[in-house]
PDB file of C-alpha atoms in Angstrom:
ATOM      1  CA  ASP A 781     105.765 -29.463 151.040  1.00 83.00           C
ATOM      2  CA  GLU A 782     104.070 -26.738 153.063  1.00 85.00           C
ATOM      3  CA  LEU A 783     105.136 -23.229 153.899  1.00 81.00           C
ATOM      4  CA  ILE A 784     104.848 -22.301 157.561  1.00 78.00           C
ATOM      5  CA  GLN A 785     105.121 -18.752 158.820  1.00 74.00           C
ATOM      6  CA  ILE A 786     106.416 -18.161 162.344  1.00 72.00           C
ATOM      7  CA  LEU A 787     105.902 -14.776 163.943  1.00 65.00           C
ATOM      8  CA  ASP A 788     107.968 -13.176 166.681  1.00 66.00           C
ATOM      9  CA  VAL A 789     104.999 -11.708 168.524  1.00 62.00           C
ATOM     10  CA  GLU A 790     107.140  -9.671 170.914  1.00 59.00           C
ATOM     11  CA  LYS A 791     109.023  -8.057 168.034  1.00 60.00           C
ATOM     12  CA  VAL A 792     105.833  -7.310 166.100  1.00 60.00           C
ATOM     13  CA  LEU A 793     104.220  -5.745 169.170  1.00 57.00           C
ATOM     14  CA  GLY A 794     107.359  -3.731 169.844  1.00 57.00           C
ATOM     15  CA  GLU A 795     107.280  -2.329 166.317  1.00 56.00           C
ATOM     16  CA  VAL A 796     103.517  -1.784 166.144  1.00 55.00           C
ATOM     17  CA  ILE A 797     102.963  -0.098 169.490  1.00 51.00           C
ATOM     18  CA  ALA A 798     106.480   1.333 169.830  1.00 49.00           C
ATOM     19  CA  LEU A 799     107.038   0.128 173.378  1.00 48.00           C
ATOM     20  CA  GLU A 800     107.926   3.090 175.521  1.00 49.00           C
ATOM     21  CA  ASP A 801     110.715   3.200 178.066  1.00 48.00           C
ATOM     22  CA  THR A 802     108.777   5.375 180.484  1.00 46.00           C
ATOM     23  CA  THR A 803     107.335   2.835 182.914  1.00 60.00           C
ATOM     24  CA  ASP A 804     109.166   3.095 186.223  1.00 67.00           C
ATOM     25  CA  VAL A 805     109.173   0.129 188.546  1.00 61.00           C
ATOM     26  CA  ASP A 806     108.190   0.450 192.172  1.00 62.00           C
ATOM     27  CA  VAL A 807     109.469  -2.356 194.372  1.00 57.00           C
ATOM     28  CA  GLY A 808     110.612  -0.641 197.541  1.00 62.00           C
ATOM     29  CA  ASP A 809     114.085  -1.109 199.009  1.00 62.00           C
ATOM     30  CA  VAL A 810     116.445  -2.677 196.488  1.00 60.00           C
ATOM     31  CA  GLY A 811     119.722  -1.767 198.167  1.00 67.00           C
ATOM     32  CA  HIS A 812     120.838  -5.387 198.556  1.00 71.00           C
ATOM     33  CA  VAL A 813     120.715  -5.973 194.774  1.00 77.00           C
ATOM     34  CA  ALA A 814     122.793  -2.971 193.711  1.00 78.00           C
ATOM     35  CA  GLY A 815     125.876  -4.095 191.832  1.00 83.00           C
ATOM     36  CA  LYS A 816     124.775  -7.706 191.441  1.00 91.00           C
ATOM     37  CA  ARG A 817     124.683  -9.265 187.992  1.00 94.00           C
ATOM     38  CA  VAL A 818     122.252 -11.578 186.255  1.00 96.00           C
ATOM     39  CA  MET A 819     122.138 -13.316 182.888  1.00 97.00           C
ATOM     40  CA  VAL A 820     119.186 -12.561 180.610  1.00 98.00           C
ATOM     41  CA  VAL A 821     118.501 -15.336 178.090  1.00 98.00           C
ATOM     42  CA  ASP A 822     115.935 -14.637 175.382  1.00 97.00           C
ATOM     43  CA  ASP A 823     115.828 -15.001 171.625  1.00 95.00           C
ATOM     44  CA  SER A 824     113.687 -11.853 171.326  1.00 92.00           C
ATOM     45  CA  SER A 825     115.650  -8.602 171.200  1.00 91.00           C
ATOM     46  CA  VAL A 826     112.516  -6.756 172.353  1.00 90.00           C
ATOM     47  CA  ALA A 827     112.215  -8.984 175.438  1.00 92.00           C
ATOM     48  CA  ARG A 828     115.933  -8.606 176.218  1.00 94.00           C
ATOM     49  CA  HIS A 829     115.564  -4.820 175.952  1.00 93.00           C
ATOM     50  CA  GLN A 830     112.484  -4.749 178.221  1.00 92.00           C
ATOM     51  CA  THR A 831     114.197  -6.937 180.806  1.00 95.00           C
ATOM     52  CA  ALA A 832     117.378  -4.852 180.655  1.00 95.00           C
ATOM     53  CA  ARG A 833     115.359  -1.663 181.161  1.00 93.00           C
ATOM     54  CA  THR A 834     113.810  -3.108 184.330  1.00 92.00           C
ATOM     55  CA  LEU A 835     117.198  -4.297 185.627  1.00 94.00           C
ATOM     56  CA  ASP A 836     118.711  -0.868 184.964  1.00 92.00           C
ATOM     57  CA  GLN A 837     116.007   0.709 187.117  1.00 90.00           C
ATOM     58  CA  ILE A 838     116.859  -1.457 190.127  1.00 91.00           C
ATOM     59  CA  GLY A 839     120.632  -1.209 189.698  1.00 90.00           C
ATOM     60  CA  VAL A 840     121.271  -4.805 188.638  1.00 94.00           C
ATOM     61  CA  GLY A 841     123.914  -5.490 186.013  1.00 95.00           C
ATOM     62  CA  TYR A 842     123.402  -8.070 183.317  1.00 96.00           C
ATOM     63  CA  VAL A 843     124.914 -10.060 180.517  1.00 96.00           C
ATOM     64  CA  THR A 844     122.709 -11.369 177.705  1.00 97.00           C
ATOM     65  CA  ALA A 845     122.430 -14.480 175.578  1.00 97.00           C
ATOM     66  CA  ARG A 846     120.109 -15.308 172.671  1.00 96.00           C
ATOM     67  CA  ASP A 847     119.434 -18.939 173.630  1.00 96.00           C
ATOM     68  CA  GLY A 848     120.304 -21.616 176.155  1.00 96.00           C
ATOM     69  CA  ARG A 849     123.354 -22.897 174.314  1.00 97.00           C
ATOM     70  CA  GLU A 850     124.912 -19.422 174.159  1.00 97.00           C
ATOM     71  CA  ALA A 851     124.027 -18.882 177.821  1.00 97.00           C
ATOM     72  CA  LEU A 852     125.797 -22.093 178.872  1.00 95.00           C
ATOM     73  CA  GLU A 853     128.916 -21.136 176.917  1.00 95.00           C
ATOM     74  CA  LEU A 854     128.978 -17.640 178.454  1.00 95.00           C
ATOM     75  CA  LEU A 855     128.376 -18.894 181.990  1.00 95.00           C
ATOM     76  CA  ARG A 856     131.160 -21.444 181.696  1.00 91.00           C
ATOM     77  CA  ALA A 857     133.506 -18.746 180.345  1.00 91.00           C
ATOM     78  CA  ILE A 858     132.580 -16.321 183.159  1.00 88.00           C
ATOM     79  CA  GLY A 859     133.101 -18.887 185.901  1.00 81.00           C
ATOM     80  CA  GLY A 860     131.233 -19.425 189.136  1.00 73.00           C
ATOM     81  CA  GLU A 861     131.185 -17.816 192.554  1.00 71.00           C
ATOM     82  CA  GLY A 862     134.852 -16.794 192.654  1.00 71.00           C
ATOM     83  CA  ALA A 863     134.722 -14.967 189.310  1.00 76.00           C
ATOM     84  CA  ASP A 864     135.598 -11.277 189.066  1.00 80.00           C
ATOM     85  CA  GLU A 865     132.028 -10.413 188.049  1.00 83.00           C
ATOM     86  CA  PRO A 866     129.860 -13.389 189.051  1.00 88.00           C
ATOM     87  CA  VAL A 867     126.404 -14.025 187.656  1.00 94.00           C
ATOM     88  CA  GLU A 868     124.030 -14.591 190.559  1.00 94.00           C
ATOM     89  CA  MET A 869     120.777 -15.300 188.737  1.00 96.00           C
ATOM     90  CA  VAL A 870     119.559 -16.502 185.351  1.00 98.00           C
ATOM     91  CA  ILE A 871     116.391 -15.030 183.828  1.00 98.00           C
ATOM     92  CA  SER A 872     115.460 -17.195 180.860  1.00 97.00           C
ATOM     93  CA  ASP A 873     112.717 -17.429 178.301  1.00 95.00           C
ATOM     94  CA  ILE A 874     111.350 -20.946 177.781  1.00 93.00           C
ATOM     95  CA  GLU A 875     110.812 -21.154 174.024  1.00 92.00           C
ATOM     96  CA  MET A 876     114.089 -20.517 172.170  1.00 93.00           C
ATOM     97  CA  PRO A 877     116.005 -22.088 169.285  1.00 90.00           C
ATOM     98  CA  GLU A 878     119.091 -24.252 169.857  1.00 90.00           C
ATOM     99  CA  MET A 879     118.361 -24.865 173.557  1.00 95.00           C
ATOM    100  CA  ASP A 880     115.163 -23.902 175.359  1.00 95.00           C
ATOM    101  CA  GLY A 881     114.826 -22.640 178.930  1.00 95.00           C
ATOM    102  CA  TYR A 882     113.867 -26.047 180.322  1.00 95.00           C
ATOM    103  CA  SER A 883     116.979 -27.666 178.846  1.00 96.00           C
ATOM    104  CA  LEU A 884     119.153 -24.784 180.038  1.00 97.00           C
ATOM    105  CA  THR A 885     117.774 -25.176 183.572  1.00 97.00           C
ATOM    106  CA  ARG A 886     118.362 -28.935 183.516  1.00 97.00           C
ATOM    107  CA  GLU A 887     121.963 -28.437 182.298  1.00 96.00           C
ATOM    108  CA  LEU A 888     122.695 -25.834 184.984  1.00 97.00           C
ATOM    109  CA  ARG A 889     121.280 -28.043 187.751  1.00 97.00           C
ATOM    110  CA  GLN A 890     123.618 -30.857 186.626  1.00 96.00           C
ATOM    111  CA  ASP A 891     126.706 -28.603 186.560  1.00 94.00           C
ATOM    112  CA  PRO A 892     128.414 -28.463 189.988  1.00 93.00           C
ATOM    113  CA  VAL A 893     129.492 -24.846 189.413  1.00 92.00           C
ATOM    114  CA  TRP A 894     125.979 -23.612 188.555  1.00 94.00           C
ATOM    115  CA  SER A 895     123.715 -26.118 190.338  1.00 94.00           C
ATOM    116  CA  GLU A 896     122.653 -23.625 193.034  1.00 94.00           C
ATOM    117  CA  ILE A 897     122.138 -20.505 190.883  1.00 95.00           C
ATOM    118  CA  TYR A 898     118.683 -18.936 191.103  1.00 96.00           C
ATOM    119  CA  ILE A 899     116.761 -19.530 187.859  1.00 97.00           C
ATOM    120  CA  LEU A 900     113.692 -17.497 186.917  1.00 97.00           C
ATOM    121  CA  LEU A 901     111.864 -18.657 183.800  1.00 95.00           C
ATOM    122  CA  HIS A 902     110.315 -15.536 182.269  1.00 93.00           C
ATOM    123  CA  THR A 903     107.914 -16.601 179.569  1.00 87.00           C
ATOM    124  CA  SER A 904     104.987 -15.611 177.421  1.00 83.00           C
ATOM    125  CA  LEU A 905     103.641 -19.137 178.019  1.00 74.00           C
ATOM    126  CA  ASN A 906     101.028 -19.190 180.742  1.00 73.00           C
ATOM    127  CA  GLY A 907      99.614 -22.172 182.550  1.00 71.00           C
ATOM    128  CA  ALA A 908     100.001 -24.827 185.184  1.00 73.00           C
ATOM    129  CA  ILE A 909     101.665 -27.279 182.791  1.00 73.00           C
ATOM    130  CA  ASN A 910     104.568 -24.875 182.250  1.00 77.00           C
ATOM    131  CA  ALA A 911     104.902 -24.234 185.977  1.00 81.00           C
ATOM    132  CA  GLU A 912     104.944 -27.973 186.675  1.00 86.00           C
ATOM    133  CA  LYS A 913     107.565 -28.636 184.017  1.00 88.00           C
ATOM    134  CA  ALA A 914     109.652 -25.693 185.254  1.00 89.00           C
ATOM    135  CA  ASP A 915     109.515 -27.142 188.758  1.00 90.00           C
ATOM    136  CA  ARG A 916     110.505 -30.613 187.492  1.00 92.00           C
ATOM    137  CA  VAL A 917     113.634 -29.290 185.748  1.00 94.00           C
ATOM    138  CA  GLY A 918     114.645 -27.269 188.819  1.00 94.00           C
ATOM    139  CA  ALA A 919     113.646 -23.660 188.124  1.00 95.00           C
ATOM    140  CA  ASN A 920     113.202 -21.552 191.253  1.00 96.00           C
ATOM    141  CA  ALA A 921     110.331 -19.480 189.836  1.00 94.00           C
ATOM    142  CA  VAL A 922     108.224 -18.893 186.719  1.00 93.00           C
ATOM    143  CA  LEU A 923     106.877 -15.493 185.709  1.00 93.00           C
ATOM    144  CA  THR A 924     104.659 -14.554 182.773  1.00 89.00           C
ATOM    145  CA  LYS A 925     105.973 -11.711 180.580  1.00 88.00           C
ATOM    146  CA  PHE A 926     105.896  -8.725 180.802  1.00 83.00           C
ATOM    147  CA  VAL A 927     104.974  -6.707 183.847  1.00 86.00           C
ATOM    148  CA  PRO A 928     108.021  -4.658 184.887  1.00 89.00           C
ATOM    149  CA  ASP A 929     107.025  -4.402 188.583  1.00 90.00           C
ATOM    150  CA  GLU A 930     106.515  -8.168 188.833  1.00 92.00           C
ATOM    151  CA  LEU A 931     109.838  -8.856 187.126  1.00 93.00           C
ATOM    152  CA  ALA A 932     111.642  -6.398 189.402  1.00 92.00           C
ATOM    153  CA  LYS A 933     110.041  -7.964 192.497  1.00 92.00           C
ATOM    154  CA  ALA A 934     111.000 -11.458 191.318  1.00 94.00           C
ATOM    155  CA  VAL A 935     114.615 -10.385 190.711  1.00 94.00           C
ATOM    156  CA  VAL A 936     114.846  -8.649 194.092  1.00 92.00           C
ATOM    157  CA  ALA A 937     113.432 -11.751 195.807  1.00 92.00           C
ATOM    158  CA  GLY A 938     115.733 -14.075 193.874  1.00 93.00           C
ATOM    159  CA  LEU A 939     118.808 -12.038 194.810  1.00 92.00           C
ATOM    160  CA  GLU A 940     117.926 -11.928 198.526  1.00 87.00           C
ATOM    161  CA  PRO A 941     120.872 -13.000 200.666  1.00 74.00           C
ATOM    162  CA  HIS A 942     120.467 -16.581 201.864  1.00 58.00           C
TER     163      HIS A 942
END
C-alpha cells in the first residue's frame, strides 16, 4: 500500500551533467587487446555507453546485454572459444533486474563452456562486503564505476595472454 520511487542515478547524472565523451584513457601499450571482444552487461544505458566509449579507445570490441539473463542467452548463442567472434571477458554490473551480476558470475562458473572466462564486476557499489561476495561467486576482479583509466587498465589486465 505504499508507493516507492526508484531512481536510475547513472541516467539522472548523465542527463543533468551531460556526460562528455572527451576523456581519453591513458593505459600504455594495449596492442595485445586489439581486436578482442568483451561482453558489457549493465541495465543502465548511460553505463553501457561509458564502458563502450572506453573500450573503443583501446580497440576492444564488445557486445552488450541489459541484465544477466540476457547475457547468458547471448553468450550461449555466440558459443565459446571456437566461435567466429569469441567473447573473452565479461564486464558486468552487480545490481540489475532479472539476474544480477553475482548470479550471472555463478552461472558462468558452472557452465563448462564459460567457466574460465575472465569476469570483471563493474559496480557503483563500494565496499569490502561486495568484494568478498564477488570473490565467493568466482569473479576475477571488482571495480567501482566509473573511472575510464581504471576500467581500461582492468580490461587490458584481464585480456593479458595467459
